[in-house]
Amino acid sequence: MRYPVLLLTLVLCGAAVAAAPDDRPPELAPVPDGPPGPGDAPEVTIKPSAQGRVVEYRANGRLYMLKVIPKVGKPYYLVDQKGDGQFARQDSLDSGMRPPMWVIKEF
């Protein structure tokens, strides 16, 4: 009794997987292949000022990050995290996430 039920279940699962999906949108474009080209790199602009330098990073014409390098003090970043034009200060781009590291063997 078990084997016919198992066989029927496998056949129905196979038929469900093999069926073509009908809910796909009609305007699907293929994904471009190949490595990124020179136009895909972010645009970087360095602006000197009396207090130091400001490095602007843009992607697709939208400013998403500033690196402020003062003449006196440590450099810091202003990052637009949500894309709404509101920049938040970060002292480094390090997220603080650290992978666990264990000593396996010492020689």
Short mmCIF file of N, CA and C in Angstrom, two decimals:
data_model
loop_
_atom_site.label_atom_id
_atom_site.label_comp_id
_atom_site.label_asym_id
_atom_site.label_seq_id
_atom_site.Cartn_x
_atom_site.Cartn_y
_atom_site.Cartn_z
N MET A 1 0.82 -1.19 0.00
CA MET A 1 0.00 0.00 0.00
C MET A 1 0.87 1.26 0.00
N ARG A 2 2.04 1.16 0.61
CA ARG A 2 2.89 2.33 0.69
C ARG A 2 3.48 2.70 -0.66
N TYR A 3 3.92 1.72 -1.42
CA TYR A 3 4.62 1.99 -2.66
C TYR A 3 3.74 2.65 -3.72
N PRO A 4 2.49 2.23 -3.90
CA PRO A 4 1.65 2.94 -4.89
C PRO A 4 1.40 4.40 -4.49
N VAL A 5 1.24 4.68 -3.22
CA VAL A 5 1.01 6.06 -2.77
C VAL A 5 2.28 6.88 -2.98
N LEU A 6 3.43 6.31 -2.67
CA LEU A 6 4.70 7.00 -2.88
C LEU A 6 4.95 7.25 -4.37
N LEU A 7 4.68 6.27 -5.19
CA LEU A 7 4.85 6.40 -6.63
C LEU A 7 3.91 7.46 -7.19
N LEU A 8 2.67 7.47 -6.76
CA LEU A 8 1.70 8.47 -7.22
C LEU A 8 2.13 9.88 -6.80
N THR A 9 2.64 10.01 -5.60
CA THR A 9 3.11 11.30 -5.11
C THR A 9 4.29 11.80 -5.94
N LEU A 10 5.24 10.93 -6.24
CA LEU A 10 6.40 11.32 -7.05
C LEU A 10 5.98 11.71 -8.47
N VAL A 11 5.04 11.00 -9.05
CA VAL A 11 4.58 11.32 -10.40
C VAL A 11 3.89 12.68 -10.42
N LEU A 12 3.04 12.93 -9.43
CA LEU A 12 2.35 14.22 -9.38
C LEU A 12 3.32 15.38 -9.12
N CYS A 13 4.33 15.16 -8.30
CA CYS A 13 5.34 16.20 -8.06
C CYS A 13 6.13 16.48 -9.33
N GLY A 14 6.48 15.44 -10.06
CA GLY A 14 7.21 15.61 -11.31
C GLY A 14 6.38 16.37 -12.34
N ALA A 15 5.09 16.09 -12.40
CA ALA A 15 4.21 16.80 -13.34
C ALA A 15 4.07 18.26 -12.95
N ALA A 16 4.03 18.54 -11.67
CA ALA A 16 3.91 19.93 -11.22
C ALA A 16 5.17 20.73 -11.52
N VAL A 17 6.32 20.10 -11.39
CA VAL A 17 7.58 20.78 -11.67
C VAL A 17 7.76 20.99 -13.17
N ALA A 18 7.30 20.04 -13.98
CA ALA A 18 7.49 20.12 -15.42
C ALA A 18 6.53 21.10 -16.08
N ALA A 19 5.46 21.51 -15.42
CA ALA A 19 4.48 22.41 -16.01
C ALA A 19 5.10 23.80 -16.20
N ALA A 20 4.80 24.44 -17.31
CA ALA A 20 5.33 25.78 -17.61
C ALA A 20 4.55 26.82 -16.80
N PRO A 21 5.24 27.78 -16.21
CA PRO A 21 4.53 28.80 -15.44
C PRO A 21 3.82 29.78 -16.37
N ASP A 22 2.58 30.11 -16.05
CA ASP A 22 1.79 31.02 -16.87
C ASP A 22 1.75 32.44 -16.30
N ASP A 23 2.29 32.64 -15.11
CA ASP A 23 2.18 33.95 -14.46
C ASP A 23 3.41 34.83 -14.69
N ARG A 24 4.20 34.57 -15.73
CA ARG A 24 5.38 35.38 -16.01
C ARG A 24 4.97 36.68 -16.70
N PRO A 25 5.58 37.80 -16.33
CA PRO A 25 5.28 39.04 -17.04
C PRO A 25 5.77 38.98 -18.48
N PRO A 26 5.10 39.63 -19.41
CA PRO A 26 5.49 39.50 -20.82
C PRO A 26 6.74 40.29 -21.20
N GLU A 27 7.14 41.32 -20.44
CA GLU A 27 8.26 42.17 -20.84
C GLU A 27 9.57 41.77 -20.17
N LEU A 28 9.91 40.53 -20.11
CA LEU A 28 11.16 40.11 -19.50
C LEU A 28 12.31 40.33 -20.48
N ALA A 29 13.37 40.97 -20.01
CA ALA A 29 14.56 41.20 -20.83
C ALA A 29 15.66 40.28 -20.35
N PRO A 30 16.50 39.79 -21.26
CA PRO A 30 17.59 38.91 -20.82
C PRO A 30 18.63 39.69 -20.02
N VAL A 31 19.28 39.01 -19.11
CA VAL A 31 20.32 39.61 -18.30
C VAL A 31 21.58 39.76 -19.15
N PRO A 32 22.22 40.95 -19.12
CA PRO A 32 23.43 41.11 -19.95
C PRO A 32 24.56 40.24 -19.43
N ASP A 33 25.30 39.68 -20.36
CA ASP A 33 26.41 38.81 -20.00
C ASP A 33 27.72 39.58 -20.06
N GLY A 34 28.72 39.02 -19.44
CA GLY A 34 30.05 39.58 -19.55
C GLY A 34 30.44 40.41 -18.33
N PRO A 35 31.71 40.76 -18.25
CA PRO A 35 32.19 41.56 -17.13
C PRO A 35 31.72 43.00 -17.26
N PRO A 36 31.70 43.74 -16.15
CA PRO A 36 31.29 45.13 -16.23
C PRO A 36 32.25 45.93 -17.10
N GLY A 37 31.70 46.86 -17.85
CA GLY A 37 32.51 47.68 -18.74
C GLY A 37 32.97 48.96 -18.06
N PRO A 38 33.69 49.81 -18.78
CA PRO A 38 34.19 51.04 -18.19
C PRO A 38 33.08 52.01 -17.80
N GLY A 39 31.92 51.91 -18.43
CA GLY A 39 30.81 52.79 -18.09
C GLY A 39 30.08 52.35 -16.83
N ASP A 40 30.35 51.16 -16.33
CA ASP A 40 29.67 50.65 -15.14
C ASP A 40 30.34 51.08 -13.84
N ALA A 41 31.54 51.61 -13.90
CA ALA A 41 32.27 52.01 -12.69
C ALA A 41 31.66 53.29 -12.13
N PRO A 42 31.69 53.46 -10.80
CA PRO A 42 31.15 54.69 -10.23
C PRO A 42 32.00 55.90 -10.62
N GLU A 43 31.35 57.02 -10.79
CA GLU A 43 32.04 58.26 -11.15
C GLU A 43 32.56 58.90 -9.87
N VAL A 44 33.85 59.24 -9.87
CA VAL A 44 34.50 59.82 -8.69
C VAL A 44 34.98 61.22 -9.04
N THR A 45 34.63 62.19 -8.18
CA THR A 45 35.04 63.58 -8.37
C THR A 45 35.72 64.05 -7.10
N ILE A 46 36.92 64.63 -7.23
CA ILE A 46 37.66 65.15 -6.08
C ILE A 46 37.59 66.66 -6.13
N LYS A 47 37.07 67.27 -5.04
CA LYS A 47 36.93 68.72 -4.97
C LYS A 47 37.78 69.25 -3.82
N PRO A 48 38.84 69.99 -4.13
CA PRO A 48 39.64 70.58 -3.05
C PRO A 48 38.93 71.81 -2.47
N SER A 49 39.16 72.06 -1.18
CA SER A 49 38.62 73.25 -0.52
C SER A 49 39.66 73.77 0.47
N ALA A 50 39.36 74.86 1.13
CA ALA A 50 40.31 75.46 2.07
C ALA A 50 40.50 74.56 3.30
N GLN A 51 39.47 73.78 3.67
CA GLN A 51 39.56 72.93 4.86
C GLN A 51 40.09 71.54 4.55
N GLY A 52 40.18 71.16 3.30
CA GLY A 52 40.65 69.81 2.95
C GLY A 52 40.15 69.43 1.58
N ARG A 53 39.74 68.16 1.43
CA ARG A 53 39.22 67.64 0.16
C ARG A 53 37.91 66.92 0.40
N VAL A 54 37.08 66.90 -0.64
CA VAL A 54 35.83 66.14 -0.62
C VAL A 54 35.82 65.26 -1.86
N VAL A 55 35.66 63.96 -1.67
CA VAL A 55 35.60 63.01 -2.78
C VAL A 55 34.15 62.57 -2.91
N GLU A 56 33.56 62.82 -4.10
CA GLU A 56 32.16 62.47 -4.35
C GLU A 56 32.09 61.19 -5.17
N TYR A 57 31.22 60.29 -4.78
CA TYR A 57 31.00 59.03 -5.49
C TYR A 57 29.59 59.04 -6.05
N ARG A 58 29.46 58.85 -7.38
CA ARG A 58 28.16 58.85 -8.03
C ARG A 58 27.99 57.55 -8.82
N ALA A 59 26.76 57.07 -8.85
CA ALA A 59 26.39 55.92 -9.69
C ALA A 59 25.12 56.29 -10.42
N ASN A 60 25.14 56.17 -11.73
CA ASN A 60 24.00 56.55 -12.59
C ASN A 60 23.60 58.00 -12.37
N GLY A 61 24.59 58.87 -12.12
CA GLY A 61 24.32 60.28 -11.94
C GLY A 61 23.81 60.66 -10.55
N ARG A 62 23.66 59.70 -9.65
CA ARG A 62 23.13 59.97 -8.32
C ARG A 62 24.25 59.90 -7.30
N LEU A 63 24.38 60.96 -6.49
CA LEU A 63 25.39 61.03 -5.44
C LEU A 63 24.98 60.11 -4.30
N TYR A 64 25.85 59.13 -3.96
CA TYR A 64 25.49 58.20 -2.90
C TYR A 64 26.48 58.19 -1.74
N MET A 65 27.68 58.77 -1.91
CA MET A 65 28.64 58.76 -0.82
C MET A 65 29.63 59.91 -1.00
N LEU A 66 30.02 60.51 0.13
CA LEU A 66 31.05 61.54 0.18
C LEU A 66 32.13 61.09 1.13
N LYS A 67 33.38 61.30 0.76
CA LYS A 67 34.49 61.06 1.67
C LYS A 67 35.11 62.43 1.96
N VAL A 68 35.06 62.85 3.20
CA VAL A 68 35.58 64.15 3.61
C VAL A 68 36.96 63.92 4.23
N ILE A 69 37.96 64.59 3.65
CA ILE A 69 39.34 64.46 4.13
C ILE A 69 39.78 65.84 4.61
N PRO A 70 39.62 66.12 5.91
CA PRO A 70 40.03 67.43 6.42
C PRO A 70 41.55 67.54 6.51
N LYS A 71 42.06 68.79 6.50
CA LYS A 71 43.50 68.99 6.64
C LYS A 71 43.96 68.58 8.03
N VAL A 72 43.12 68.81 9.02
CA VAL A 72 43.44 68.43 10.40
C VAL A 72 42.36 67.46 10.87
N GLY A 73 42.74 66.26 11.25
CA GLY A 73 41.78 65.28 11.74
C GLY A 73 41.71 64.07 10.83
N LYS A 74 40.86 63.12 11.23
CA LYS A 74 40.70 61.87 10.50
C LYS A 74 39.64 62.02 9.41
N PRO A 75 39.83 61.34 8.29
CA PRO A 75 38.78 61.34 7.25
C PRO A 75 37.54 60.59 7.72
N TYR A 76 36.39 60.99 7.18
CA TYR A 76 35.14 60.31 7.50
C TYR A 76 34.28 60.28 6.24
N TYR A 77 33.22 59.48 6.29
CA TYR A 77 32.33 59.28 5.15
C TYR A 77 30.95 59.79 5.48
N LEU A 78 30.26 60.32 4.48
CA LEU A 78 28.85 60.65 4.56
C LEU A 78 28.15 59.75 3.53
N VAL A 79 27.26 58.88 4.00
CA VAL A 79 26.66 57.86 3.14
C VAL A 79 25.14 58.04 3.12
N ASP A 80 24.58 58.02 1.91
CA ASP A 80 23.13 58.05 1.71
C ASP A 80 22.64 56.61 1.70
N GLN A 81 22.20 56.11 2.85
CA GLN A 81 21.87 54.69 2.97
C GLN A 81 20.52 54.33 2.38
N LYS A 82 19.54 55.24 2.43
CA LYS A 82 18.21 54.94 1.93
C LYS A 82 17.96 55.45 0.53
N GLY A 83 18.85 56.31 0.01
CA GLY A 83 18.65 56.87 -1.32
C GLY A 83 17.72 58.06 -1.34
N ASP A 84 17.47 58.67 -0.18
CA ASP A 84 16.56 59.81 -0.11
C ASP A 84 17.27 61.16 0.00
N GLY A 85 18.60 61.19 -0.12
CA GLY A 85 19.34 62.44 -0.06
C GLY A 85 19.78 62.84 1.34
N GLN A 86 19.47 62.04 2.34
CA GLN A 86 19.88 62.32 3.72
C GLN A 86 21.15 61.53 4.00
N PHE A 87 22.23 62.25 4.27
CA PHE A 87 23.52 61.60 4.48
C PHE A 87 23.79 61.41 5.98
N ALA A 88 24.30 60.24 6.33
CA ALA A 88 24.65 59.92 7.71
C ALA A 88 26.16 59.73 7.79
N ARG A 89 26.75 60.23 8.87
CA ARG A 89 28.21 60.15 9.02
C ARG A 89 28.63 58.76 9.49
N GLN A 90 29.72 58.28 8.89
CA GLN A 90 30.35 57.04 9.31
C GLN A 90 31.85 57.31 9.36
N ASP A 91 32.49 56.88 10.43
CA ASP A 91 33.92 57.11 10.55
C ASP A 91 34.72 56.16 9.66
N SER A 92 34.15 55.02 9.30
CA SER A 92 34.79 54.10 8.37
C SER A 92 33.70 53.32 7.66
N LEU A 93 34.06 52.67 6.57
CA LEU A 93 33.10 51.86 5.84
C LEU A 93 33.02 50.44 6.39
N ASP A 94 33.75 50.16 7.46
CA ASP A 94 33.74 48.85 8.09
C ASP A 94 32.40 48.66 8.79
N SER A 95 31.71 47.57 8.50
CA SER A 95 30.40 47.32 9.10
C SER A 95 30.51 46.76 10.52
N GLY A 96 31.69 46.32 10.93
CA GLY A 96 31.85 45.75 12.26
C GLY A 96 31.58 44.25 12.29
N MET A 97 31.14 43.68 11.19
CA MET A 97 30.86 42.24 11.13
C MET A 97 32.17 41.48 11.03
N ARG A 98 32.39 40.57 11.91
CA ARG A 98 33.62 39.77 11.92
C ARG A 98 33.26 38.29 11.86
N PRO A 99 33.89 37.55 10.95
CA PRO A 99 33.63 36.10 10.91
C PRO A 99 34.29 35.43 12.11
N PRO A 100 33.70 34.37 12.60
CA PRO A 100 34.33 33.66 13.71
C PRO A 100 35.64 33.02 13.26
N MET A 101 36.65 33.17 14.10
CA MET A 101 37.97 32.62 13.77
C MET A 101 38.47 31.84 14.97
N TRP A 102 38.74 30.56 14.76
CA TRP A 102 39.23 29.71 15.82
C TRP A 102 40.61 29.19 15.45
N VAL A 103 41.40 28.94 16.46
CA VAL A 103 42.71 28.32 16.25
C VAL A 103 42.50 26.83 16.14
N ILE A 104 42.84 26.27 14.99
CA ILE A 104 42.70 24.83 14.78
C ILE A 104 43.93 24.10 15.32
N LYS A 105 45.08 24.58 14.95
CA LYS A 105 46.32 23.95 15.39
C LYS A 105 47.43 24.97 15.37
N GLU A 106 48.24 24.98 16.39
CA GLU A 106 49.39 25.86 16.44
C GLU A 106 50.64 25.02 16.32
N PHE A 107 51.63 25.52 15.60
CA PHE A 107 52.88 24.79 15.42
C PHE A 107 53.97 25.43 16.24
#
